[in-house]
Amino acid sequence: GEDVEQSLFLSVREGDSSVINCTYTDSSSTYLYWYKQEPGAGLQLLTYIFSNMDMKQDQRLTVLLNKKDKHLSLRIADTQTGDSAIYFCAESPPGYSTLTFGKGTMLLVSP
Amino acid sequence: SQTIHQWPATLVQPVGSPLSLECTVEGTSNPNLYWYRQAAGRGLQLLFYSVGIGQISSEVPQNLSASRPQDRQFILSSKKLLLSDSGFYLCAWSTVLYEQYFGPGTRLTVT
């Protein structure tokens, strides 16, 4: 079955770049997503990438997709304390109405 | 623009009591609707999803049930709560591209 893996924790200093990694097993995934969850809140869709793309950039966010290795990453440039949150990777297999989520990476940004 | 509402925001219920959580979506028609539970371990567990009125798919057998009495209304229920039902319940809706948008969540504590 489908599986999405993420490292559980990442700590960076304010102003540095953060890179959050994700691996998935379903090579037929159509879309891959990054969500952000702040404490006590719902998940916020940050960005998504279609499987025929290698990279997508949106302001401070850069998504890289390596389909061969089934590896997805989210880079946050100039990380701020407000970026501290849990980040979830998710995939959308074709023909399914559901997403498969990873367990989330907790990003802690220290001043 | 589309918005999603959940209520109540927090709930404390004794073991064995009934449960009803409500989710409504505005600004879209015929959305896919989802109920997730997020326990202390942070991962998201998909409980139910619905692709239309009266159509409910259950992902995890348990003492919870879901109903969709109207196009943009999704209800999560239980006749008798268990301690293990405590958690953060999230409702979400999606478009045909399957990216999901989440509500603010309901924090349920079963005592």
XYZ file of N, CA, C and O in Angstrom, chain A residues 8 31 33 35 37 40-43 45 86 88 96-99 101 103-104 106, chain B residues 32 34 36 38 42-44 46 49 51 88 90 97-104:
160
model
N 10.921 13.307 11.811
C 9.965 13.823 12.787
C 10.273 15.232 13.261
O 9.379 15.952 13.700
N -0.381 14.114 -7.718
C -0.019 15.367 -7.078
C 0.635 15.063 -5.735
O 0.299 14.075 -5.086
N 1.772 17.187 -2.055
C 1.363 18.384 -1.344
C 2.229 18.623 -0.102
O 2.743 17.682 0.496
N 1.605 20.651 3.575
C 0.690 21.341 4.470
C 1.455 21.814 5.695
O 2.432 21.206 6.110
N 0.802 22.994 9.814
C -0.132 23.021 10.925
C 0.491 23.755 12.095
O 1.484 23.296 12.671
N -2.704 23.875 17.628
C -4.134 24.025 17.881
C -4.969 24.399 16.681
O -6.157 24.703 16.824
N -4.398 24.347 15.498
C -5.125 24.786 14.300
C -5.238 23.652 13.299
O -4.606 22.605 13.435
N -6.053 23.883 12.285
C -6.161 22.925 11.198
C -4.955 23.009 10.275
O -4.066 23.836 10.465
N -4.945 22.154 9.269
C -3.839 22.148 8.319
C -4.082 23.195 7.234
O -5.192 23.368 6.740
N -2.938 24.373 3.445
C -2.237 23.962 2.235
C -1.200 25.016 1.868
O -1.531 26.175 1.646
N 4.231 22.191 12.357
C 4.397 20.839 11.833
C 4.085 20.882 10.345
O 3.071 21.461 9.930
N 3.393 18.688 6.908
C 2.963 17.381 6.424
C 3.153 17.294 4.920
O 2.781 18.201 4.174
N -8.021 7.895 -6.758
C -8.441 7.885 -5.365
C -8.972 9.263 -4.969
O -8.457 10.275 -5.420
N -9.961 9.291 -4.084
C -10.494 10.558 -3.595
C -9.800 11.008 -2.324
O -10.158 12.020 -1.759
N -8.833 10.255 -1.857
C -8.205 10.563 -0.575
C -6.733 10.889 -0.759
O -6.132 10.609 -1.788
N -6.147 11.483 0.260
C -4.714 11.741 0.310
C -4.072 10.823 1.332
O -4.697 10.440 2.313
N -1.121 10.928 3.992
C -0.277 11.888 4.683
C 0.892 11.199 5.375
O 0.767 10.082 5.877
N 3.587 11.507 8.709
C 3.302 11.788 10.109
C 3.675 13.206 10.531
O 3.416 13.607 11.661
N 4.305 13.929 9.637
C 4.601 15.326 9.934
C 5.996 15.533 10.485
O 6.518 14.695 11.216
N 8.129 18.289 12.676
C 8.025 19.476 13.525
C 9.232 20.358 13.297
O 10.369 19.947 13.554
N -15.944 16.960 -2.130
C -15.617 15.769 -1.347
C -15.395 16.253 0.082
O -14.798 17.304 0.310
N -14.278 15.128 4.230
C -13.436 14.178 4.967
C -13.499 14.476 6.461
O -13.558 15.635 6.875
N -10.996 13.532 9.762
C -9.746 12.976 10.241
C -9.710 13.083 11.766
O -10.318 13.960 12.368
N -6.645 13.355 14.734
C -5.229 13.523 15.003
C -5.028 13.331 16.500
O -5.496 14.113 17.305
N 0.409 12.917 16.551
C 0.476 13.887 15.459
C 0.017 13.382 14.102
O -0.336 14.159 13.278
N 0.101 12.080 13.842
C -0.306 11.636 12.524
C -1.791 11.828 12.303
O -2.586 11.852 13.240
N -2.177 11.950 11.041
C -3.578 12.107 10.672
C -4.166 10.755 10.314
O -3.621 10.040 9.483
N -7.423 9.084 8.661
C -8.662 9.322 7.921
C -9.749 8.419 8.472
O -9.577 7.204 8.538
N -14.867 9.511 4.477
C -14.943 10.505 3.428
C -16.218 10.298 2.639
O -16.795 9.201 2.645
N -18.183 11.440 -1.146
C -18.113 12.076 -2.467
C -19.466 12.644 -2.881
O -19.576 13.247 -3.955
N -7.997 15.368 18.294
C -8.294 16.582 17.538
C -8.950 16.139 16.235
O -8.338 15.421 15.448
N -10.570 16.810 12.640
C -10.466 17.778 11.555
C -11.388 17.374 10.413
O -11.424 16.216 10.009
N -9.282 18.304 -7.993
C -7.850 18.050 -8.018
C -7.375 17.392 -6.725
O -6.214 17.076 -6.587
N -8.293 17.244 -5.790
C -8.052 16.492 -4.547
C -7.160 17.187 -3.540
O -6.891 16.616 -2.494
N -6.696 18.420 -3.808
C -6.043 19.118 -2.704
C -7.123 19.423 -1.673
O -8.245 19.784 -2.024
N -6.772 19.251 -0.418
C -7.771 19.361 0.633
C -7.570 20.628 1.454
O -6.449 21.042 1.711
N -8.712 21.195 1.860
C -8.709 22.397 2.690
C -9.374 22.053 4.007
O -10.484 21.503 4.033
N -8.684 22.396 5.080
C -9.087 21.935 6.394
C -9.813 23.008 7.199
O -9.534 24.202 7.071
N -10.708 22.533 8.064
C -11.347 23.402 9.023
C -10.448 23.620 10.229
O -9.351 23.055 10.306
N -10.922 24.416 11.194
C -10.093 24.749 12.356
C -9.982 23.622 13.382
O -9.138 23.694 14.271
